Coordinates of C-alpha atoms in Angstrom, one line a residue:
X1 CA 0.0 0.0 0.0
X2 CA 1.4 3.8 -1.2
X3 CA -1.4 5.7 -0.2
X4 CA -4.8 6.3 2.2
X5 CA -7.5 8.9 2.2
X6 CA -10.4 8.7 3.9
X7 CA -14.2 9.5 3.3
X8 CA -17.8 8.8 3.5
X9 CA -19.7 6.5 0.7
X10 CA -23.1 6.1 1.3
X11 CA -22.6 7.8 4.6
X12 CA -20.3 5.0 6.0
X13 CA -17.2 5.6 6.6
X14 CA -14.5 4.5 4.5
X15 CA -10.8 3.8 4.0
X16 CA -9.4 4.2 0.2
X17 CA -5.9 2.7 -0.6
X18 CA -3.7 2.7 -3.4
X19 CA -0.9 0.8 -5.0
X20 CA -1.4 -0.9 -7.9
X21 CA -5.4 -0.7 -7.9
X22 CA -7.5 1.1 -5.7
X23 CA -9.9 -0.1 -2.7
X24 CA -12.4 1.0 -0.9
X25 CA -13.2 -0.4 2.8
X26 CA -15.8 0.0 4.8
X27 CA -14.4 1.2 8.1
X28 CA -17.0 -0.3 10.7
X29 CA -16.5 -3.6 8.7
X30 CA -12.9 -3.8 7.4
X31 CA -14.0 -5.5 4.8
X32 CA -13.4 -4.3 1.1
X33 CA -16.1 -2.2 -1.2
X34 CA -16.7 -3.1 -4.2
X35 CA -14.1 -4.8 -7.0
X36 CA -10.2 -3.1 -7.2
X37 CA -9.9 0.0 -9.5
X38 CA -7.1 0.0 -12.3
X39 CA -5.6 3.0 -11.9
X40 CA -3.3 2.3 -14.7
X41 CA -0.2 2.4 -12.9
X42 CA 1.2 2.6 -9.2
X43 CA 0.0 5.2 -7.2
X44 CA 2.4 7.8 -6.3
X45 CA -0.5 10.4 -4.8
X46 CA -3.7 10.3 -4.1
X47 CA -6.4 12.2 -2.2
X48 CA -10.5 12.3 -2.1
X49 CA -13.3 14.5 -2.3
X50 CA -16.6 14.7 -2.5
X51 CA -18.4 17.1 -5.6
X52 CA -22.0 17.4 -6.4
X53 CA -21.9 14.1 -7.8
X54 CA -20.6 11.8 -4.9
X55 CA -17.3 11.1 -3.5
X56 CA -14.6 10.8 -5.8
X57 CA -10.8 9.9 -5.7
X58 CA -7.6 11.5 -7.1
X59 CA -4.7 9.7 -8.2
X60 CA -1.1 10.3 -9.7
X61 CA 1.0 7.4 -10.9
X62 CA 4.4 6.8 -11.8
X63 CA 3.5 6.5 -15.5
X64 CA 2.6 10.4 -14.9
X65 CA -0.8 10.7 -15.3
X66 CA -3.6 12.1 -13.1
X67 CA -7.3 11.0 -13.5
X68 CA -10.5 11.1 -10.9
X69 CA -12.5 8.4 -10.2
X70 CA -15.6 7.4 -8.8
X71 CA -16.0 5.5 -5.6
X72 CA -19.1 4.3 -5.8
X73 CA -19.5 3.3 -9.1
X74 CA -15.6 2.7 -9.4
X75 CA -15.7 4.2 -13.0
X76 CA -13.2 6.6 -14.6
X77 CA -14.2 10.1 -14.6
X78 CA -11.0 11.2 -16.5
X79 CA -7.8 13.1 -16.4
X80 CA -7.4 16.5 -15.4
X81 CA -6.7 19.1 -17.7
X82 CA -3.1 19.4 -19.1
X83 CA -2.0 16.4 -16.9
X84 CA -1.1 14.0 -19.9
X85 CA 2.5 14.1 -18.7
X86 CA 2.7 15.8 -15.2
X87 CA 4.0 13.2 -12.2
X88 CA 2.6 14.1 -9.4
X89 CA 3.9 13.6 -5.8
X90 CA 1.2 15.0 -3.2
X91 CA -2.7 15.9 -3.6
X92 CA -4.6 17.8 -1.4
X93 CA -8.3 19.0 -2.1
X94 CA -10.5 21.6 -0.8
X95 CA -13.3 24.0 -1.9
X96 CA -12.7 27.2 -4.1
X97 CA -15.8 29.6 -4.9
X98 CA -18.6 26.7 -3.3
X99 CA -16.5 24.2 -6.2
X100 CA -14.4 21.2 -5.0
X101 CA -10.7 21.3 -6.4
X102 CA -7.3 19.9 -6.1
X103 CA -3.9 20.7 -5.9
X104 CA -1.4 18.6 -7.3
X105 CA 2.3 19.0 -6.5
X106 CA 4.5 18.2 -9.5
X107 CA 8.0 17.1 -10.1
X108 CA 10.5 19.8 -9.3
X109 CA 8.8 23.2 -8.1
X110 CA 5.3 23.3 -10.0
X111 CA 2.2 23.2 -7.9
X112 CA -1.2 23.1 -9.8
X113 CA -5.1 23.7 -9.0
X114 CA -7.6 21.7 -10.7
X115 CA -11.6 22.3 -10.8
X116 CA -12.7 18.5 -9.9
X117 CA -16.3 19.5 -11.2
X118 CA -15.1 20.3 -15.0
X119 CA -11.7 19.1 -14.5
X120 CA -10.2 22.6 -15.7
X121 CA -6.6 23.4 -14.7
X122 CA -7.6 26.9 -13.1
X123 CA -3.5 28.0 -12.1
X124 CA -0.2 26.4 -12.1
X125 CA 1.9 28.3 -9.3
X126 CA 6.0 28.1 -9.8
X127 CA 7.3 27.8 -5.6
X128 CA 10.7 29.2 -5.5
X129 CA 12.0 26.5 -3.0
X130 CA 13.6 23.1 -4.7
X131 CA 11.6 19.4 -4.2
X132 CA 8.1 20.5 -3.2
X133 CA 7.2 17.4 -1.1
X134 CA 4.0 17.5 0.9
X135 CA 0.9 20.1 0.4
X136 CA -2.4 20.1 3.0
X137 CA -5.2 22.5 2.7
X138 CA -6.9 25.2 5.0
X139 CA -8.7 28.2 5.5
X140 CA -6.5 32.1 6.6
X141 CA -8.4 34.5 7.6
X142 CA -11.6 33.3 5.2
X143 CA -10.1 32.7 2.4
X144 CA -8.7 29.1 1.0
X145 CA -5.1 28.2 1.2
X146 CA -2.6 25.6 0.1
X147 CA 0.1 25.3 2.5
X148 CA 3.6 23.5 0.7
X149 CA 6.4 21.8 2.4
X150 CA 9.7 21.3 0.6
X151 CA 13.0 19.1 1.5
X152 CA 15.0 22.6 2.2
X153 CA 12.8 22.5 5.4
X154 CA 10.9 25.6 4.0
X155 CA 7.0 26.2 4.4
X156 CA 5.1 28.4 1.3
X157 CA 1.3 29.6 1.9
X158 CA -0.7 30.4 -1.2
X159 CA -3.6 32.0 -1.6
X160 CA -5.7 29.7 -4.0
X161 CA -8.4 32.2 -5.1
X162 CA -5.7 35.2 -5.5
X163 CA -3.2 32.8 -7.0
X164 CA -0.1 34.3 -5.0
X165 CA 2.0 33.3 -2.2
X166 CA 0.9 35.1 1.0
X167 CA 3.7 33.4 3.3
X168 CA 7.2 31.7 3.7
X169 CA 9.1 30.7 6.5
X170 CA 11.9 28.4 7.3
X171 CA 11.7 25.2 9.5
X172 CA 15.1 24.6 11.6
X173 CA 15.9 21.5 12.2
X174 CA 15.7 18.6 9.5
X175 CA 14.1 18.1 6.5
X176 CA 10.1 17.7 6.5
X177 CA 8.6 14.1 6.2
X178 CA 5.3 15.1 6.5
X179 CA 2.7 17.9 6.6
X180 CA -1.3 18.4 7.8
X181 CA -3.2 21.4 8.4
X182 CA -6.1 21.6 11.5
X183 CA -6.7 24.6 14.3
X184 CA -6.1 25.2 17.2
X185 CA -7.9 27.4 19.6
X186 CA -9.7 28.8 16.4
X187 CA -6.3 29.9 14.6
X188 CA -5.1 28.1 11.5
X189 CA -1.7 25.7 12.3
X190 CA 0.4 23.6 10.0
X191 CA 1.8 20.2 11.7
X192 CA 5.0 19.1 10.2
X193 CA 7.2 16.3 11.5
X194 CA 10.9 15.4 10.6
X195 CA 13.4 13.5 12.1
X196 CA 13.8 15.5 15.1
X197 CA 9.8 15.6 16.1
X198 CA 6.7 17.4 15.3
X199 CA 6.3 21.2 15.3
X200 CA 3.4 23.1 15.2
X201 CA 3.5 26.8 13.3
X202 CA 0.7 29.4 13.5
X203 CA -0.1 30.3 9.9
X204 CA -1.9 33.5 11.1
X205 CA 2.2 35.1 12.0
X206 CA 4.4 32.1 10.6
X207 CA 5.8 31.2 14.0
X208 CA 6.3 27.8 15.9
X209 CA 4.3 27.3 18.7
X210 CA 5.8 25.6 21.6
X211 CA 8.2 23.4 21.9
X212 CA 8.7 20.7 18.9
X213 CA 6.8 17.3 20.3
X214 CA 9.5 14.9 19.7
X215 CA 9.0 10.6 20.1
X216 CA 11.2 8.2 18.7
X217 CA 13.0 8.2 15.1
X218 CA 13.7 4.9 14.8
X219 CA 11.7 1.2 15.2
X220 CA 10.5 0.5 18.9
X221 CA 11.9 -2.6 19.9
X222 CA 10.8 -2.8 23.9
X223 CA 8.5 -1.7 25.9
X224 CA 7.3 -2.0 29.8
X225 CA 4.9 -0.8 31.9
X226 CA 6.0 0.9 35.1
X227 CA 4.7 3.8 37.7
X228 CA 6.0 7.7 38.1
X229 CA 5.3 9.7 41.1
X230 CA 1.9 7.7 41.6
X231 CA 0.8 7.7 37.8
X232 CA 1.2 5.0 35.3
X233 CA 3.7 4.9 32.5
X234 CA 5.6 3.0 30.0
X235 CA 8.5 3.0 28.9
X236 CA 10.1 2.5 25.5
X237 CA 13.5 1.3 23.9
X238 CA 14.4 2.1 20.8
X239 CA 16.5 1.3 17.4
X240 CA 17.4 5.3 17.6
X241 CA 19.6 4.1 21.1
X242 CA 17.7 6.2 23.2
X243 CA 14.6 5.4 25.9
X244 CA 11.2 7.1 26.4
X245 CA 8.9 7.6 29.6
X246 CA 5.2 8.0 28.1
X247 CA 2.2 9.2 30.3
X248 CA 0.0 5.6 30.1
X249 CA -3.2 8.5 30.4
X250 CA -2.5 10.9 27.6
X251 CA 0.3 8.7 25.4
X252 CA 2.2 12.4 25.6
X253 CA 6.2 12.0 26.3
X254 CA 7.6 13.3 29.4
X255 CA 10.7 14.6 29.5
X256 CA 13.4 14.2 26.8
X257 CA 14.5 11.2 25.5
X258 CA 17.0 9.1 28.1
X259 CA 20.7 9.3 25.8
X260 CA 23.1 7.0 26.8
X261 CA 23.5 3.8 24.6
X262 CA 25.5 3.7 21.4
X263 CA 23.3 1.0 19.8
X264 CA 19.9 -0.2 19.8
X265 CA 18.1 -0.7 23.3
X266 CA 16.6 -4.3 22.6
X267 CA 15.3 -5.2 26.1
X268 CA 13.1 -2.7 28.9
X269 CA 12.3 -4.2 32.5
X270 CA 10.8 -1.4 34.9
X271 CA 11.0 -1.4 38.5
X272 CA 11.1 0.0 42.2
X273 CA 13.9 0.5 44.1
X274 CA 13.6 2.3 47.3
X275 CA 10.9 4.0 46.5
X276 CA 12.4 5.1 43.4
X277 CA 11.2 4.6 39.7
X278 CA 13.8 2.4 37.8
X279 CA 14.1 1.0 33.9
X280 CA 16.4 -1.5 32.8
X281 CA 17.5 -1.4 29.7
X282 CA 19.7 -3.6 27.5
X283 CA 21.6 -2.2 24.5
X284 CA 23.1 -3.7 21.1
X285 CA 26.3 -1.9 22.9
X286 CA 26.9 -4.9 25.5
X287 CA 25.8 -2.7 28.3
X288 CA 22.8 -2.7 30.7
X289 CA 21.6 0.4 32.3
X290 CA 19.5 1.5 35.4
X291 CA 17.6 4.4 34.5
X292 CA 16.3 7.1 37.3
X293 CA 12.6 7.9 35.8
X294 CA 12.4 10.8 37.9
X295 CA 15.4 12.5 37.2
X296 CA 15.8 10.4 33.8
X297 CA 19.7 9.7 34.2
X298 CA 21.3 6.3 34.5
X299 CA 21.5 4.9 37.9
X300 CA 24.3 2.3 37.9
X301 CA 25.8 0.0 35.2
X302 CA 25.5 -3.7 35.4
X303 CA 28.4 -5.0 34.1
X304 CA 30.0 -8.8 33.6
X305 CA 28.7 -10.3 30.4
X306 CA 31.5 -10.3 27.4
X307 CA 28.1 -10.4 24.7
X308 CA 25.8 -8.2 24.5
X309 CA 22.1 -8.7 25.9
X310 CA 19.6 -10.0 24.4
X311 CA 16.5 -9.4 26.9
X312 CA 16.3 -8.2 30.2
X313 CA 13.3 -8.6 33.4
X314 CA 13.1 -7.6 36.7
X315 CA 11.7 -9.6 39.7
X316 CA 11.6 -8.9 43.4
X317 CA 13.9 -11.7 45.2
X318 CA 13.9 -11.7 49.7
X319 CA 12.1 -7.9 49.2
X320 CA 15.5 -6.8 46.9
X321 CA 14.9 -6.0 43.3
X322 CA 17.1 -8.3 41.0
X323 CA 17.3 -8.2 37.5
X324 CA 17.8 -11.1 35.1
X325 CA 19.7 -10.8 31.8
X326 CA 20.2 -13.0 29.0
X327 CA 23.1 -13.1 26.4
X328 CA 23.9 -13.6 22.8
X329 CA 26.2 -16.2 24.2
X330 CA 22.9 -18.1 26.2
X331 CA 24.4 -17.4 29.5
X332 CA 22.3 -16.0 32.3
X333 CA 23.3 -13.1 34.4
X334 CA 21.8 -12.1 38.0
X335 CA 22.3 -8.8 39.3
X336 CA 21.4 -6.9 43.1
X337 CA 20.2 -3.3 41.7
X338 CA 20.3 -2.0 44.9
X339 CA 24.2 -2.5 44.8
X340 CA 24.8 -2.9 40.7
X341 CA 26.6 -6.3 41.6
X342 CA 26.4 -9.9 40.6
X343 CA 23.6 -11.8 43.2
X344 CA 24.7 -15.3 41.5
X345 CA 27.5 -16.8 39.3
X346 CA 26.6 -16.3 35.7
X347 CA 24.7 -19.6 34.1
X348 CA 26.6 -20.7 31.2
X349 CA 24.9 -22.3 28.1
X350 CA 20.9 -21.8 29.1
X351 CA 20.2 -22.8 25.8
X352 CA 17.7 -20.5 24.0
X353 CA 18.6 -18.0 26.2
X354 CA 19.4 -15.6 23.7
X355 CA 16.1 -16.1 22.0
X356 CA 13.0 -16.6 24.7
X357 CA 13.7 -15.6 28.5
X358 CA 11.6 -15.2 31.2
X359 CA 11.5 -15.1 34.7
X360 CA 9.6 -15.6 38.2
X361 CA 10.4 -16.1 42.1
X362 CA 8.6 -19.3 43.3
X363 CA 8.7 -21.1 46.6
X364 CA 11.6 -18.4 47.6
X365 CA 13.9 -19.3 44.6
X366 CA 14.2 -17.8 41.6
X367 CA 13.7 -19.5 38.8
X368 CA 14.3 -18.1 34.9
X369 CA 13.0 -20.1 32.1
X370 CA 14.3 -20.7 28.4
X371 CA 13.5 -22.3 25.1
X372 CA 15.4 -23.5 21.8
X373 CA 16.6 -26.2 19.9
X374 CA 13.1 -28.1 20.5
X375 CA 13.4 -27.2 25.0
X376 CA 12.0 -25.1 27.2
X377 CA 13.5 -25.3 30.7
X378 CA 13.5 -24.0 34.0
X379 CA 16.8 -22.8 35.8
X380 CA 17.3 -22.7 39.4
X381 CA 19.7 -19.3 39.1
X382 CA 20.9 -19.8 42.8
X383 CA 22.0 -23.5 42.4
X384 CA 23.1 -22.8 38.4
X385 CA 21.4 -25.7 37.1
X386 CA 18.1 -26.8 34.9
X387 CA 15.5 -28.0 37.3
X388 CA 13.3 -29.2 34.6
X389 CA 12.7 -29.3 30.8
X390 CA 9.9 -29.9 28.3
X391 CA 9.9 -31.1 24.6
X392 CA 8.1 -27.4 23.6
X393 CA 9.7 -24.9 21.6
X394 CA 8.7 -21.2 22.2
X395 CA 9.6 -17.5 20.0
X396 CA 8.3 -15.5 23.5
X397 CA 8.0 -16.5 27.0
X398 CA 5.5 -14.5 29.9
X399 CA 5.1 -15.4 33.5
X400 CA 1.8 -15.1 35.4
X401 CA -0.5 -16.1 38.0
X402 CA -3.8 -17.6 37.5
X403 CA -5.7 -18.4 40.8
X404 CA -2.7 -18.8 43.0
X405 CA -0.9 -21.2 40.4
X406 CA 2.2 -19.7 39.2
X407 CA 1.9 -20.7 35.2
X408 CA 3.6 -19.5 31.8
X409 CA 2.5 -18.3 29.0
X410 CA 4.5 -19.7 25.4
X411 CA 4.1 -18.8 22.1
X412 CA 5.1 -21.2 19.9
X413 CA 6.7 -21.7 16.9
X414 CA 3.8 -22.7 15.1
X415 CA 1.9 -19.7 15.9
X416 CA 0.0 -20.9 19.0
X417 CA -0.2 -19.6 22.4
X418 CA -0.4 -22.1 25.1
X419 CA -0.6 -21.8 29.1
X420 CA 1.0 -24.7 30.9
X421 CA 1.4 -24.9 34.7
X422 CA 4.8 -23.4 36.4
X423 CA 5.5 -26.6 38.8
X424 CA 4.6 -29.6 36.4
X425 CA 5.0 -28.0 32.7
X426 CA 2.0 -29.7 31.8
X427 CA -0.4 -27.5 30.0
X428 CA -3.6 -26.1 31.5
X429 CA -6.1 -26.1 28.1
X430 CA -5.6 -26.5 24.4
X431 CA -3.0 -24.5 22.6
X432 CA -4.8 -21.6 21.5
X433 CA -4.8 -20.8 17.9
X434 CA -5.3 -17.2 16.3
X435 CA -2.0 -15.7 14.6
X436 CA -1.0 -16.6 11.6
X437 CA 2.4 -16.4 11.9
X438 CA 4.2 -16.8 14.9
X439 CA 3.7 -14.2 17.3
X440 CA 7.0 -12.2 19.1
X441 CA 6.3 -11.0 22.0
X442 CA 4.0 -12.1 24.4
X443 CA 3.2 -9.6 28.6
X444 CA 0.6 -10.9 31.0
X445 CA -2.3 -8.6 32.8
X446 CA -5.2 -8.1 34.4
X447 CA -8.8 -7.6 32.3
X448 CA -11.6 -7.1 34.4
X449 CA -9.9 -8.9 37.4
X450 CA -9.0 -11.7 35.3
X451 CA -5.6 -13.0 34.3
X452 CA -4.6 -12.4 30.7
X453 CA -1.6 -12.4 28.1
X454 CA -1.6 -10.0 25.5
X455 CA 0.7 -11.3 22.1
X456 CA 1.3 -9.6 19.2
X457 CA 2.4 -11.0 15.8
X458 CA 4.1 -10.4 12.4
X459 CA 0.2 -11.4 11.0
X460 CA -0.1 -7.6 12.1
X461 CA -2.4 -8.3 14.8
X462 CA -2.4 -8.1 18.6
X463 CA -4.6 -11.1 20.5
X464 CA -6.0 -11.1 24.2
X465 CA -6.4 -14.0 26.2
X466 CA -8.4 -15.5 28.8
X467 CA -5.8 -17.7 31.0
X468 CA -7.9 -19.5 33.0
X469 CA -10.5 -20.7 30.0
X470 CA -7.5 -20.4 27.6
X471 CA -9.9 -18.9 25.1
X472 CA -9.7 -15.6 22.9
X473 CA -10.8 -12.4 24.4
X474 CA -9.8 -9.6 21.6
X475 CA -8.2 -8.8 18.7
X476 CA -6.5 -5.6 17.0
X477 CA -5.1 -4.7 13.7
X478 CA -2.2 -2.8 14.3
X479 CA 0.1 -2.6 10.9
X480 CA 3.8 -3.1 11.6
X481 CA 2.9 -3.8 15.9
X482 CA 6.5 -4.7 17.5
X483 CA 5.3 -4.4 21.5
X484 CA 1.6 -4.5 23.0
X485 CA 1.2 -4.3 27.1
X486 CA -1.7 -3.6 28.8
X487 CA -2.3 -0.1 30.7
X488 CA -4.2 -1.2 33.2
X489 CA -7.7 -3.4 34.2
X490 CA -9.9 -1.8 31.6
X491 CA -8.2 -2.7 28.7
X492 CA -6.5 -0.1 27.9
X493 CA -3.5 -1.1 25.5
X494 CA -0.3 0.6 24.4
X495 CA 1.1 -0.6 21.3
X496 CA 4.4 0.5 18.9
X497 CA 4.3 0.2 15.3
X498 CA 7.7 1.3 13.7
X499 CA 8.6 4.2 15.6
X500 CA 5.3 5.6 17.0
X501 CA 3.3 4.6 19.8
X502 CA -0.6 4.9 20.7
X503 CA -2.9 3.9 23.0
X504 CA -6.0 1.9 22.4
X505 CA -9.4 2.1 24.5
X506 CA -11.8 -0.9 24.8
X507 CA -15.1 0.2 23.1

């Protein structure tokens, strides 16, 4: 998929995607509208509208050519004036005079308006600033405005209706990926994001507003869920090296990103320690870190593996937080975080370490458990030694409780989730089927008072389950989902997708 717009057909609400063809879903239903559309090429721009005669789409392709189509009946209403041969990059619509039209931004520093009713070119602007990239639509001070991004970092106003520019100002910072137009507090504002965050610029004056709203830059590869001064958070590791605290209320950052790590943070285990706020992380770098949330500064190092960690969890051991680590190596390392120092001997060879690891304190000892090569086993980190093993082979590992019973929670290798009992190994209900494809990572909660696990997949979905039925609760599309962990009893999920975040509410 190049492209999404969104619209109303039949007054439903609906998605429309392009690539090769165009489709229409229905948004309530997710299932598709109607046949594909050939578009006659791949989509390289495309944007909707809706004229006197229903909703329609726009689309440029990389065989430069720009046509309108119908969504309802899927037919061809034609190409735009003078478009035979333009290659368009961004399309944005909006209403000039009571009459739908589009603007088109074209290869190099062109930028068109078309009437959509009669398909007339009605101007072709020439912007002064090199690669013209995004455009987005909105009303100044009445009158209807085009507002134009390009890959200098520069924003251009024009005024559609008196066919001049009415504004230009410079955006520091990196190049802009992306522009939309909304208001604020009754004022017209441009959003633009680039690599170093989202600003927001006040068209009325062509100033920033506040402080750029930054996140990650890079994929999200960890997540945990963890408490700050009495609220909830999470907390996020990242590709880009650095970690995030995110308010689990608002999904707003706090603070500035945690620097510290000179590779990606792969693993994120949150904690207390003396009443304090702590996040363990474990970098690409061969280093694990205690983060401060509070003051967002690293607390101590844990040092002793010669590989770099893989995964990382935190588990209260005697009252003392201790924190578990597992290595590219398959070793197992047990730290004290009240004094950074080594609790146990490292366990050498815990095979699978390196790929599934989780851990738990049961009957006073803890216990960490790992899977590959056809095993999952249990480890007695005090004595260094497996305790048990089972003929089960798991891509994520999760600890929980259900009534009492300490159990585990594996997703297997041939995409099913199954709950087996802590002590015995032996599995509580049937493997649960679901994903497609194997899922990757796999946190236990609470729903309604009732023990859960919450696994997301490469099938693009995240799953709930019920761990004492072992049955299906819920399921979300998320495209591109790398972490999911529950926010609290209600439901309330957080979930990364590249290198965004958002939180989902129960309905």
């Amino acid at each position: 998929m190049d492209a999404v717009a969104c619209t109303t057909l039949n007054g439903r609400p609906v998605a429309v995607t392009g690539s090769e063809t165009l489709r229409v879903w229905d948004l309530a239903t997710s299932e598709p509208v109607g046949a594909p559309i050939d578009v006659g090429g791949r989509v390289s721009a495309l944007t909707v509208a809706m004229t006197p005669d229903g909703p329609v789409a726009v689309t440029g392709t990389t065989n430069a050519r720009v046509r309108v189509w119908d969504l309802a009946s899927g037919l061809d209403r034609g190409e735009l004036e003078g478009a035979e041969r333009i290659y368009v990059t961004a399309l944005a619509t909006t209403e000039l005079d009571g009459h739908p039209v589009v603007v088109a931004l074209a290869q190099g520093r062109k930028v068109h308006v078309w009437n959509l009713e009669t398909r007339r070119r009605l101007a072709t602007f020439e912007s002064r600033d090199a690669h013209v990239h995004h455009v987005a639509c909105t009303q100044l001070e009445g009158r209807p405005v085009a507002v134009v991004s390009s890959l200098d970092r520069w924003l251009t106003v024009w005024d559609l209706k008196a066919r001049r520019r009415v504004g230009s100002f410079g955006n520091d910072g990196d190049a802009l990926m992306s522009l939309a137009c909304t208001s604020l507090a009754g004022r017209p504002v441009a959003v633009c994001g680039s690599f170093n965050g989202v600003r927001v610029w006040d068209l009325s004056v062509s100033r920033p507003l506040g402080r750029p709203v930054t996140g990650h830059i890079r994929r999200v590869s960890a997540m945990d869920v963890g408490e700050l001064n009495g609220r909830p958070v999470f907390v996020t590791g990242s590709h880009d090296q650095t970690v995030r605290i995110w308010d689990a209320h608002t999904g707003s950052p706090i603070g500035d990103s945690m620097k510290g790590h000179w590779h990606d943070v792969r693993s994120v285990a949150c904690t207390m320690l003396r009443g304090r706020s702590i996040a363990v992380t474990a970098s690409w770098d061969g280093t694990v870190r205690a983060w401060d949330l509070e003051c967002q500064v690293t607390h101590a190092h844990l040092t002793g593996p010669s590989e770099r960690l893989t995964s990382v969890t935190c588990d209260v051991l005697d009252g003392r937080p201790v924190v578990i680590g597992s290595a590219q190596d398959d070793s197992l390392w047990t730290w004290d975080l009240a004094t950074g120092k080594a609790l146990y001997p490292p366990l050498p060879s815990a095979v699978g370490a390196r790929r599934a690891m989780a851990s738990t304190v049961t009957a006073g000892r803890l216990i960490a458990i790992t899977s590959g090569e056809g095993v999952t086993q249990f480890w007695d980190l005090a004595d260094r030694r497996s305790i048990a093993g089972i003929r089960h082979s798991a891509v994520a590992i999760a600890c929980a409780d259900i009534g009492g019973r300490p159990a585990m929670v594996t997703c297997g290798r041939d995409a099913t989730v199954q709950v087996r009992d802590l002590a015995t190994g032996r599995l509580l209900g049937p493997p649960m089927p679901g994903h497609s494809r194997p899922a990757q990572s796999v946190r236990c909660g609470t729903l309604d008072g009732r023990p859960v696990a919450v696994t997301c997949s490469i099938d693009d979905t995240v799953r709930i389950w019920d761990l004492e039925n072992c049955t299906p609760v819920d399921t979300l599309h998320v495209p591109g989902v790398s972490q999911a962990v529950l926010l609290d009893d209600t439901g309330r999920l957080a979930c990364a997708f590249g290198s965004d975040v958002a939180i989902f509410t129960r309905q």
